[in-house]
Amino acid sequence: MNLKRQPGYFRGWFHAMGSPCEVLMETEDHGLAQALLRTVTQEARRIEAKFSRYRKDNIVYQINHESHKQAICVDAETARLLNYAQECYELSEGLFDISAGTLSNVWHFDSSDRVPTREQIRQCLQYVGWEKVHWDNPLIRLPPGTQIDLGGIGKEYAVDHCVQQLRQSTSISCLVNFGGDIAITTGRHKRNAWCVGVENPSTPGQAGNTALKQIRLTQGAVATSGDVRRYVLKNGVRYGHILNPKTGWPETQAPRSITVAAPTCSQAGVLSTLAMLQGEQAESFLSAQQVQYWCLR
């Protein structure tokens, strides 16, 4: 956990959920900034520990490895996330599906050239499909072989949850940014807006990378999806990490990066993810949703 004073605000940062995380706090009070940063850090790590599919000591592991024998009773927070996932599945007509976790057994988005075979994907798809899951709040039971993955909504949920906690603790303006998924508690009091840069997808993380777009954030949230950091590249074709749960493949004609503004980070994240799955139709899809967005191809 690190904290540094900037002109007019404090910037804190740490690493969680596989991403760089930062908190901007419009205050000159070092003690307050330190306390708020500690609140966000602890909450981010709690959510990561609880919902990461890479751990063996949490509710997701229990659901994935034990619920095919006997239904698992989940707590209220997990139930809210599962209800939200089901709502996204229904509204997207199956394009947003947390039961696609099995596909991560054959897709490894590590910048290599390892593309799974069509047979490997076909084998995985037989276990994918939220409609096969028995979810009767608070009981969930998965068919044998099916696994859920909350990675598509977990980070955005964590941002929204941390923002809620900050609102309960302070009236100052704070910005929470977990790997490009961003929300603010309220507009800045001393200046007009927090300025958020949209990274150049051709030179991610490089020194001198100049933001291609600048968003002035006065309320709500923005979330970004893309193939900048997690991808497979083979024979000149770039395969981003967002998979279509119906085909098992990513959409190779999608924009490199999509940023969406919405009242909450969870809403923005789902829309940017679904837009990636529209491929060449991403822009028209987002226009139909009547949201503000920025697509980079």
Coordinates of C-alpha atoms in Angstrom, one line a residue:
M1 CA 0.0 0.0 0.0
N2 CA 1.6 3.3 -1.1
L3 CA 0.5 6.9 -0.7
K4 CA 1.8 10.0 -2.3
R5 CA 0.7 13.7 -2.2
Q6 CA -0.2 15.2 -5.5
P7 CA -1.3 18.8 -6.3
G8 CA -4.8 19.0 -4.7
Y9 CA -5.2 15.4 -3.8
F10 CA -3.6 12.2 -2.5
R11 CA -2.9 9.2 -4.7
G12 CA -2.7 5.7 -3.2
W13 CA -2.0 2.5 -5.0
F14 CA -1.6 -1.2 -4.5
H15 CA -2.0 -4.5 -6.5
A16 CA -5.0 -6.8 -6.3
M17 CA -7.2 -9.0 -8.6
G18 CA -4.3 -9.2 -11.0
S19 CA -4.4 -5.5 -11.7
P20 CA -2.8 -2.2 -10.6
C21 CA -5.3 -0.5 -8.3
E22 CA -5.3 3.2 -7.3
V23 CA -7.4 5.6 -5.2
L24 CA -7.4 9.3 -5.8
M25 CA -8.7 11.4 -2.8
E26 CA -9.4 15.1 -2.9
T27 CA -8.0 16.1 0.5
E28 CA -4.9 17.6 2.0
D29 CA -5.3 15.4 5.2
H30 CA -2.7 12.7 5.1
G31 CA -4.3 10.8 7.9
L32 CA -7.7 10.7 6.2
A33 CA -6.2 9.6 2.9
Q34 CA -4.3 6.8 4.6
A35 CA -7.4 5.6 6.4
L36 CA -9.5 5.7 3.2
L37 CA -6.8 3.9 1.2
R38 CA -6.7 1.2 3.9
T39 CA -10.5 0.8 3.6
V40 CA -10.3 0.3 -0.1
T41 CA -7.3 -2.0 0.0
Q42 CA -8.9 -4.3 2.7
E43 CA -12.2 -4.5 0.8
A44 CA -10.5 -5.2 -2.6
R45 CA -8.5 -8.0 -1.0
R46 CA -11.5 -9.4 0.8
I47 CA -13.5 -9.6 -2.4
E48 CA -10.6 -11.1 -4.3
A49 CA -10.1 -13.8 -1.7
K50 CA -13.8 -14.6 -1.6
F51 CA -14.6 -14.8 -5.4
S52 CA -11.3 -15.7 -7.1
R53 CA -11.6 -18.9 -9.0
Y54 CA -7.9 -19.5 -8.5
R55 CA -8.1 -20.2 -4.8
K56 CA -9.1 -23.4 -3.0
D57 CA -10.5 -21.9 0.1
N58 CA -13.5 -19.9 -1.0
I59 CA -17.1 -20.2 -2.1
V60 CA -16.4 -20.3 -5.8
Y61 CA -14.1 -23.3 -5.3
Q62 CA -16.8 -25.0 -3.2
I63 CA -19.4 -24.4 -5.9
N64 CA -17.2 -25.5 -8.7
H65 CA -15.9 -28.7 -7.0
E66 CA -18.7 -29.8 -4.6
S67 CA -22.0 -28.6 -5.9
H68 CA -22.4 -31.3 -8.5
K69 CA -22.8 -33.8 -5.6
Q70 CA -25.0 -31.7 -3.4
A71 CA -26.5 -28.2 -3.7
I72 CA -24.4 -25.5 -2.0
C73 CA -26.1 -22.9 0.2
V74 CA -24.5 -19.5 -0.4
D75 CA -24.4 -16.3 1.7
A76 CA -26.3 -13.2 0.8
E77 CA -23.5 -11.4 -0.9
T78 CA -22.7 -14.4 -3.2
A79 CA -26.4 -14.7 -3.9
R80 CA -26.6 -11.1 -5.0
L81 CA -23.8 -11.6 -7.4
L82 CA -25.4 -14.8 -8.8
N83 CA -28.7 -13.0 -9.2
Y84 CA -26.9 -10.2 -11.1
A85 CA -25.1 -12.8 -13.3
Q86 CA -28.4 -14.5 -14.1
E87 CA -30.0 -11.1 -15.0
C88 CA -27.0 -10.3 -17.3
Y89 CA -27.4 -13.8 -18.9
E90 CA -31.1 -13.3 -19.6
L91 CA -30.7 -9.7 -20.9
S92 CA -27.9 -10.7 -23.2
E93 CA -29.6 -13.8 -24.5
G94 CA -26.8 -16.0 -23.2
L95 CA -23.8 -13.9 -24.4
F96 CA -22.9 -13.1 -20.8
D97 CA -22.5 -16.4 -19.0
I98 CA -20.5 -17.1 -15.9
S99 CA -20.8 -20.8 -16.5
A100 CA -18.1 -20.5 -19.2
G101 CA -15.4 -21.0 -16.7
T102 CA -14.5 -24.4 -18.2
L103 CA -13.2 -22.7 -21.3
S104 CA -10.3 -21.2 -19.3
N105 CA -8.9 -24.7 -19.1
V106 CA -7.9 -24.6 -22.8
W107 CA -7.6 -20.8 -23.4
H108 CA -4.5 -19.2 -21.8
F109 CA -4.2 -15.5 -22.6
D110 CA -0.6 -15.2 -21.8
S111 CA 0.6 -13.4 -25.0
S112 CA 1.7 -16.7 -26.5
D113 CA 0.6 -18.4 -29.8
R114 CA -1.2 -21.3 -28.1
V115 CA -4.6 -21.5 -29.7
P116 CA -6.7 -24.5 -28.6
T117 CA -8.0 -26.9 -31.2
R118 CA -11.6 -26.9 -32.3
E119 CA -12.0 -30.3 -30.7
Q120 CA -10.8 -29.0 -27.3
I121 CA -13.2 -26.1 -27.4
R122 CA -16.1 -28.5 -28.5
Q123 CA -15.3 -30.7 -25.5
C124 CA -15.5 -27.7 -23.1
L125 CA -18.7 -26.3 -24.6
Q126 CA -20.7 -29.3 -23.4
Y127 CA -20.3 -28.0 -19.9
V128 CA -21.2 -24.3 -20.6
G129 CA -24.7 -22.9 -20.3
W130 CA -26.3 -21.1 -17.3
E131 CA -29.6 -22.7 -18.3
K132 CA -28.1 -26.0 -17.1
V133 CA -27.3 -24.6 -13.6
H134 CA -29.9 -25.1 -10.9
W135 CA -30.0 -21.8 -9.0
D136 CA -32.7 -21.4 -6.4
N137 CA -31.5 -18.7 -4.1
P138 CA -29.7 -19.5 -1.8
L139 CA -29.0 -23.0 -3.2
I140 CA -26.9 -23.6 -6.3
R141 CA -26.0 -26.9 -8.0
L142 CA -23.8 -27.3 -11.1
P143 CA -23.9 -30.2 -13.5
P144 CA -20.7 -32.3 -13.4
G145 CA -17.9 -30.6 -15.3
T146 CA -19.5 -27.1 -15.3
Q147 CA -17.6 -24.3 -13.5
I148 CA -18.5 -20.7 -12.8
D149 CA -16.1 -17.8 -13.2
L150 CA -17.1 -14.4 -11.6
G151 CA -14.1 -12.7 -13.3
G152 CA -16.4 -10.9 -15.7
I153 CA -18.1 -9.0 -13.0
G154 CA -15.9 -9.3 -9.9
K155 CA -13.6 -6.4 -10.5
E156 CA -16.4 -4.0 -11.4
Y157 CA -18.3 -5.2 -8.4
A158 CA -15.3 -4.5 -6.2
V159 CA -15.0 -1.0 -7.5
D160 CA -18.7 -0.3 -6.8
H161 CA -18.5 -1.8 -3.4
C162 CA -15.4 0.2 -2.4
V163 CA -17.1 3.4 -3.7
Q164 CA -20.1 2.6 -1.5
Q165 CA -17.8 2.2 1.5
L166 CA -16.0 5.4 0.8
R167 CA -19.3 7.3 0.6
Q168 CA -20.2 6.0 4.0
S169 CA -16.8 7.2 5.4
T170 CA -16.3 10.6 3.8
S171 CA -17.9 13.4 1.8
I172 CA -14.8 14.2 -0.1
S173 CA -14.5 13.2 -3.8
C174 CA -12.6 9.9 -4.4
L175 CA -11.9 8.0 -7.5
V176 CA -11.4 4.2 -7.4
N177 CA -9.5 2.6 -10.4
F178 CA -9.0 -1.1 -10.5
G179 CA -7.1 -1.9 -13.8
G180 CA -9.1 0.6 -15.8
D181 CA -12.5 0.0 -14.2
I182 CA -13.3 3.3 -12.5
A183 CA -15.9 4.9 -10.4
I184 CA -16.1 8.1 -8.3
T185 CA -17.9 8.8 -5.0
T186 CA -19.0 12.3 -6.0
G187 CA -17.8 15.1 -8.2
R188 CA -14.8 17.1 -7.2
H189 CA -15.4 20.1 -4.9
K190 CA -12.4 22.2 -5.9
R191 CA -12.1 21.4 -9.5
N192 CA -14.6 20.4 -12.2
A193 CA -13.8 16.8 -12.9
W194 CA -11.4 13.9 -12.5
C195 CA -9.6 13.4 -15.9
V196 CA -9.4 9.8 -17.1
G197 CA -7.1 9.0 -20.0
V198 CA -7.9 6.1 -22.5
E199 CA -4.7 4.3 -23.1
N200 CA -3.2 3.8 -26.5
P201 CA -3.7 0.1 -27.1
S202 CA -0.7 -0.1 -29.4
T203 CA 1.8 0.9 -26.6
P204 CA 0.3 -0.2 -23.3
G205 CA 2.3 0.6 -20.2
Q206 CA 5.1 2.1 -22.1
A207 CA 6.8 5.3 -20.9
G208 CA 5.5 8.2 -22.9
N209 CA 2.3 6.5 -23.8
T210 CA -0.1 9.4 -24.5
A211 CA -3.8 9.0 -23.8
L212 CA -5.7 8.9 -27.1
K213 CA -8.9 10.1 -25.3
Q214 CA -9.5 12.1 -22.2
I215 CA -12.7 11.7 -20.2
R216 CA -13.8 14.3 -17.7
L217 CA -15.6 12.2 -15.0
T218 CA -18.0 14.2 -12.8
Q219 CA -20.2 11.3 -11.7
G220 CA -20.8 7.6 -12.2
A221 CA -18.2 5.2 -13.7
V222 CA -16.4 4.0 -16.7
A223 CA -15.1 0.6 -17.6
T224 CA -12.8 -0.6 -20.4
S225 CA -12.6 -4.0 -22.1
G226 CA -10.1 -5.0 -24.8
D227 CA -7.3 -7.2 -25.9
V228 CA -4.4 -5.0 -24.9
R229 CA -2.9 -7.1 -22.1
R230 CA -4.6 -10.5 -22.2
Y231 CA -4.5 -12.2 -25.6
V232 CA -3.1 -14.9 -27.8
L233 CA -1.4 -14.0 -31.1
K234 CA -1.0 -16.6 -33.9
N235 CA -0.4 -16.2 -37.6
G236 CA -1.2 -12.5 -37.3
V237 CA -4.5 -13.0 -35.7
R238 CA -5.0 -11.5 -32.2
Y239 CA -7.4 -13.5 -30.0
G240 CA -8.7 -11.3 -27.0
H241 CA -9.6 -12.8 -23.7
I242 CA -13.4 -12.2 -23.9
L243 CA -14.9 -15.4 -25.2
N244 CA -18.3 -16.0 -26.7
P245 CA -19.8 -18.7 -24.5
K246 CA -21.9 -20.0 -27.4
T247 CA -18.9 -20.6 -29.7
G248 CA -16.0 -20.8 -27.3
W249 CA -14.1 -18.3 -29.4
P250 CA -13.3 -14.6 -29.1
E251 CA -14.6 -12.1 -31.7
T252 CA -11.5 -11.2 -33.8
Q253 CA -13.2 -8.3 -35.5
A254 CA -13.8 -6.5 -32.2
P255 CA -12.3 -3.1 -31.4
R256 CA -8.9 -3.2 -29.6
S257 CA -10.4 -1.2 -26.7
I258 CA -14.0 -0.2 -25.6
T259 CA -14.7 2.2 -22.8
V260 CA -18.2 2.8 -21.6
A261 CA -19.7 5.3 -19.2
A262 CA -22.6 4.3 -16.9
P263 CA -24.0 5.1 -13.5
T264 CA -22.1 2.1 -12.0
C265 CA -18.9 0.3 -12.8
S266 CA -20.8 -3.0 -13.0
Q267 CA -23.2 -1.7 -15.6
A268 CA -20.3 -0.1 -17.6
G269 CA -18.3 -3.4 -17.5
V270 CA -21.1 -5.6 -18.7
L271 CA -21.9 -3.3 -21.6
S272 CA -18.2 -3.0 -22.7
T273 CA -17.9 -6.8 -22.5
L274 CA -21.0 -7.4 -24.5
A275 CA -19.9 -4.8 -27.1
M276 CA -16.6 -6.7 -27.6
L277 CA -18.7 -9.8 -28.5
Q278 CA -20.5 -7.8 -31.2
G279 CA -17.3 -7.6 -33.3
E280 CA -17.8 -5.2 -36.2
Q281 CA -21.2 -4.2 -34.8
A282 CA -19.8 -3.0 -31.5
E283 CA -20.4 0.7 -32.1
S284 CA -24.0 0.2 -33.4
F285 CA -24.7 -2.0 -30.3
L286 CA -23.5 0.7 -27.9
S287 CA -25.4 3.4 -29.8
A288 CA -28.6 1.4 -29.4
Q289 CA -27.9 1.2 -25.6
Q290 CA -27.9 5.0 -25.5
V291 CA -24.7 5.2 -23.5
Q292 CA -21.5 7.3 -23.9
Y293 CA -18.7 5.2 -25.3
W294 CA -15.2 5.3 -26.9
C295 CA -14.1 2.5 -29.3
L296 CA -10.5 2.2 -30.5
R297 CA -9.7 0.0 -33.4

